[in-house]
Amino acid sequence: MTLGIHQYLGAHTNRWNAVMATAVLASVPAVVLLVVGRRRIAAGISAGAAR
């Protein structure tokens, strides 16, 4: 996705609103995985400590 943004910048450097919108959409899956991963890691640590 970031490669696509880079290629888009080369052709359309004056449309920054489209570039920023694409960058936000590209970062959404990473943020979701981070939030889900934090919950699972915290749950795993808590479950392991209860032994």
mmCIF file of N, CA and C in Angstrom:
data_model
loop_
_atom_site.group_PDB
_atom_site.id
_atom_site.type_symbol
_atom_site.label_atom_id
_atom_site.label_comp_id
_atom_site.label_asym_id
_atom_site.label_seq_id
_atom_site.Cartn_x
_atom_site.Cartn_y
_atom_site.Cartn_z
ATOM 1 N N MET A 1 0.813 -1.186 0.000
ATOM 2 C CA MET A 1 0.000 0.000 0.000
ATOM 3 C C MET A 1 0.866 1.262 0.000
ATOM 4 N N THR A 2 1.930 1.238 0.775
ATOM 5 C CA THR A 2 2.787 2.419 0.809
ATOM 6 C C THR A 2 3.516 2.629 -0.518
ATOM 7 N N LEU A 3 3.811 1.550 -1.207
ATOM 8 C CA LEU A 3 4.429 1.684 -2.531
ATOM 9 C C LEU A 3 3.453 2.356 -3.495
ATOM 10 N N GLY A 4 2.194 1.993 -3.405
ATOM 11 C CA GLY A 4 1.174 2.634 -4.236
ATOM 12 C C GLY A 4 1.061 4.117 -3.944
ATOM 13 N N ILE A 5 1.159 4.486 -2.667
ATOM 14 C CA ILE A 5 1.124 5.906 -2.308
ATOM 15 C C ILE A 5 2.326 6.629 -2.906
ATOM 16 N N HIS A 6 3.476 5.998 -2.834
ATOM 17 C CA HIS A 6 4.695 6.605 -3.390
ATOM 18 C C HIS A 6 4.565 6.798 -4.901
ATOM 19 N N GLN A 7 4.035 5.826 -5.599
ATOM 20 C CA GLN A 7 3.859 5.949 -7.041
ATOM 21 C C GLN A 7 2.823 7.016 -7.374
ATOM 22 N N TYR A 8 1.779 7.117 -6.549
ATOM 23 C CA TYR A 8 0.750 8.131 -6.756
ATOM 24 C C TYR A 8 1.337 9.534 -6.582
ATOM 25 N N LEU A 9 2.255 9.678 -5.637
ATOM 26 C CA LEU A 9 2.889 10.977 -5.416
ATOM 27 C C LEU A 9 3.655 11.446 -6.637
ATOM 28 N N GLY A 10 4.263 10.511 -7.345
ATOM 29 C CA GLY A 10 5.014 10.883 -8.527
ATOM 30 C C GLY A 10 4.136 11.443 -9.628
ATOM 31 N N ALA A 11 2.903 10.963 -9.725
ATOM 32 C CA ALA A 11 2.017 11.398 -10.804
ATOM 33 C C ALA A 11 1.122 12.564 -10.390
ATOM 34 N N HIS A 12 0.741 12.630 -9.118
ATOM 35 C CA HIS A 12 -0.248 13.622 -8.678
ATOM 36 C C HIS A 12 0.220 14.311 -7.392
ATOM 37 N N THR A 13 1.251 15.096 -7.479
ATOM 38 C CA THR A 13 1.794 15.697 -6.260
ATOM 39 C C THR A 13 0.951 16.851 -5.730
ATOM 40 N N ASN A 14 0.005 17.356 -6.487
ATOM 41 C CA ASN A 14 -0.782 18.483 -6.016
ATOM 42 C C ASN A 14 -2.082 18.055 -5.328
ATOM 43 N N ARG A 15 -2.365 16.778 -5.238
ATOM 44 C CA ARG A 15 -3.603 16.301 -4.602
ATOM 45 C C ARG A 15 -3.278 15.681 -3.246
ATOM 46 N N TRP A 16 -2.867 16.518 -2.301
ATOM 47 C CA TRP A 16 -2.447 16.040 -0.991
ATOM 48 C C TRP A 16 -3.590 15.473 -0.179
ATOM 49 N N ASN A 17 -4.816 15.958 -0.404
ATOM 50 C CA ASN A 17 -5.942 15.409 0.344
ATOM 51 C C ASN A 17 -6.164 13.943 0.014
ATOM 52 N N ALA A 18 -5.990 13.568 -1.230
ATOM 53 C CA ALA A 18 -6.129 12.164 -1.621
ATOM 54 C C ALA A 18 -4.982 11.322 -1.068
ATOM 55 N N VAL A 19 -3.795 11.880 -1.040
ATOM 56 C CA VAL A 19 -2.631 11.165 -0.502
ATOM 57 C C VAL A 19 -2.818 10.908 0.992
ATOM 58 N N MET A 20 -3.259 11.916 1.731
ATOM 59 C CA MET A 20 -3.448 11.760 3.176
ATOM 60 C C MET A 20 -4.591 10.801 3.489
ATOM 61 N N ALA A 21 -5.667 10.842 2.714
ATOM 62 C CA ALA A 21 -6.774 9.918 2.921
ATOM 63 C C ALA A 21 -6.322 8.478 2.696
ATOM 64 N N THR A 22 -5.517 8.259 1.687
ATOM 65 C CA THR A 22 -5.004 6.916 1.418
ATOM 66 C C THR A 22 -4.054 6.462 2.515
ATOM 67 N N ALA A 23 -3.244 7.370 3.021
ATOM 68 C CA ALA A 23 -2.320 7.020 4.104
ATOM 69 C C ALA A 23 -3.085 6.627 5.368
ATOM 70 N N VAL A 24 -4.166 7.328 5.671
ATOM 71 C CA VAL A 24 -4.977 6.985 6.841
ATOM 72 C C VAL A 24 -5.616 5.610 6.652
ATOM 73 N N LEU A 25 -6.165 5.362 5.475
ATOM 74 C CA LEU A 25 -6.766 4.057 5.199
ATOM 75 C C LEU A 25 -5.735 2.936 5.250
ATOM 76 N N ALA A 26 -4.515 3.221 4.852
ATOM 77 C CA ALA A 26 -3.469 2.204 4.889
ATOM 78 C C ALA A 26 -3.038 1.899 6.317
ATOM 79 N N SER A 27 -3.171 2.868 7.225
ATOM 80 C CA SER A 27 -2.739 2.642 8.602
ATOM 81 C C SER A 27 -3.807 1.991 9.475
ATOM 82 N N VAL A 28 -5.048 1.968 9.042
ATOM 83 C CA VAL A 28 -6.138 1.399 9.847
ATOM 84 C C VAL A 28 -5.909 -0.080 10.188
ATOM 85 N N PRO A 29 -5.559 -0.950 9.236
ATOM 86 C CA PRO A 29 -5.337 -2.363 9.617
ATOM 87 C C PRO A 29 -4.219 -2.546 10.642
ATOM 88 N N ALA A 30 -3.168 -1.768 10.552
ATOM 89 C CA ALA A 30 -2.074 -1.880 11.518
ATOM 90 C C ALA A 30 -2.537 -1.466 12.913
ATOM 91 N N VAL A 31 -3.346 -0.445 12.993
ATOM 92 C CA VAL A 31 -3.853 0.006 14.293
ATOM 93 C C VAL A 31 -4.781 -1.044 14.895
ATOM 94 N N VAL A 32 -5.632 -1.632 14.075
ATOM 95 C CA VAL A 32 -6.542 -2.677 14.561
ATOM 96 C C VAL A 32 -5.748 -3.868 15.084
ATOM 97 N N LEU A 33 -4.738 -4.300 14.351
ATOM 98 C CA LEU A 33 -3.912 -5.423 14.804
ATOM 99 C C LEU A 33 -3.176 -5.088 16.097
ATOM 100 N N LEU A 34 -2.741 -3.858 16.237
ATOM 101 C CA LEU A 34 -2.068 -3.441 17.455
ATOM 102 C C LEU A 34 -3.012 -3.516 18.655
ATOM 103 N N VAL A 35 -4.224 -3.021 18.498
ATOM 104 C CA VAL A 35 -5.186 -3.036 19.601
ATOM 105 C C VAL A 35 -5.561 -4.471 19.974
ATOM 106 N N VAL A 36 -5.846 -5.304 18.984
ATOM 107 C CA VAL A 36 -6.206 -6.697 19.252
ATOM 108 C C VAL A 36 -5.025 -7.442 19.864
ATOM 109 N N GLY A 37 -3.842 -7.204 19.362
ATOM 110 C CA GLY A 37 -2.655 -7.870 19.892
ATOM 111 C C GLY A 37 -2.363 -7.493 21.333
ATOM 112 N N ARG A 38 -2.564 -6.236 21.668
ATOM 113 C CA ARG A 38 -2.323 -5.812 23.049
ATOM 114 C C ARG A 38 -3.256 -6.526 24.013
ATOM 115 N N ARG A 39 -4.515 -6.661 23.626
ATOM 116 C CA ARG A 39 -5.481 -7.346 24.491
ATOM 117 C C ARG A 39 -5.106 -8.807 24.674
ATOM 118 N N ARG A 40 -4.733 -9.463 23.594
ATOM 119 C CA ARG A 40 -4.397 -10.890 23.673
ATOM 120 C C ARG A 40 -3.108 -11.121 24.465
ATOM 121 N N ILE A 41 -2.137 -10.256 24.272
ATOM 122 C CA ILE A 41 -0.878 -10.400 25.016
ATOM 123 C C ILE A 41 -1.119 -10.178 26.498
ATOM 124 N N ALA A 42 -1.891 -9.160 26.832
ATOM 125 C CA ALA A 42 -2.189 -8.886 28.242
ATOM 126 C C ALA A 42 -2.984 -10.037 28.854
ATOM 127 N N ALA A 43 -3.919 -10.605 28.106
ATOM 128 C CA ALA A 43 -4.703 -11.731 28.611
ATOM 129 C C ALA A 43 -3.814 -12.956 28.804
ATOM 130 N N GLY A 44 -2.890 -13.201 27.894
ATOM 131 C CA GLY A 44 -1.983 -14.327 28.006
ATOM 132 C C GLY A 44 -1.037 -14.196 29.187
ATOM 133 N N ILE A 45 -0.552 -12.996 29.420
ATOM 134 C CA ILE A 45 0.344 -12.781 30.553
ATOM 135 C C ILE A 45 -0.415 -12.978 31.863
ATOM 136 N N SER A 46 -1.635 -12.461 31.919
ATOM 137 C CA SER A 46 -2.442 -12.604 33.126
ATOM 138 C C SER A 46 -2.796 -14.075 33.380
ATOM 139 N N ALA A 47 -3.124 -14.813 32.338
ATOM 140 C CA ALA A 47 -3.483 -16.216 32.484
ATOM 141 C C ALA A 47 -2.264 -17.036 32.912
ATOM 142 N N GLY A 48 -1.107 -16.702 32.408
ATOM 143 C CA GLY A 48 0.101 -17.426 32.772
ATOM 144 C C GLY A 48 0.549 -17.163 34.197
ATOM 145 N N ALA A 49 0.227 -15.987 34.703
ATOM 146 C CA ALA A 49 0.630 -15.613 36.051
ATOM 147 C C ALA A 49 -0.266 -16.284 37.119
ATOM 148 N N ALA A 50 -1.427 -16.786 36.700
ATOM 149 C CA ALA A 50 -2.376 -17.360 37.660
ATOM 150 C C ALA A 50 -2.023 -18.781 38.036
ATOM 151 N N ARG A 51 -1.055 -19.383 37.405
ATOM 152 C CA ARG A 51 -0.708 -20.790 37.695
ATOM 153 C C ARG A 51 -0.188 -20.964 39.036
#
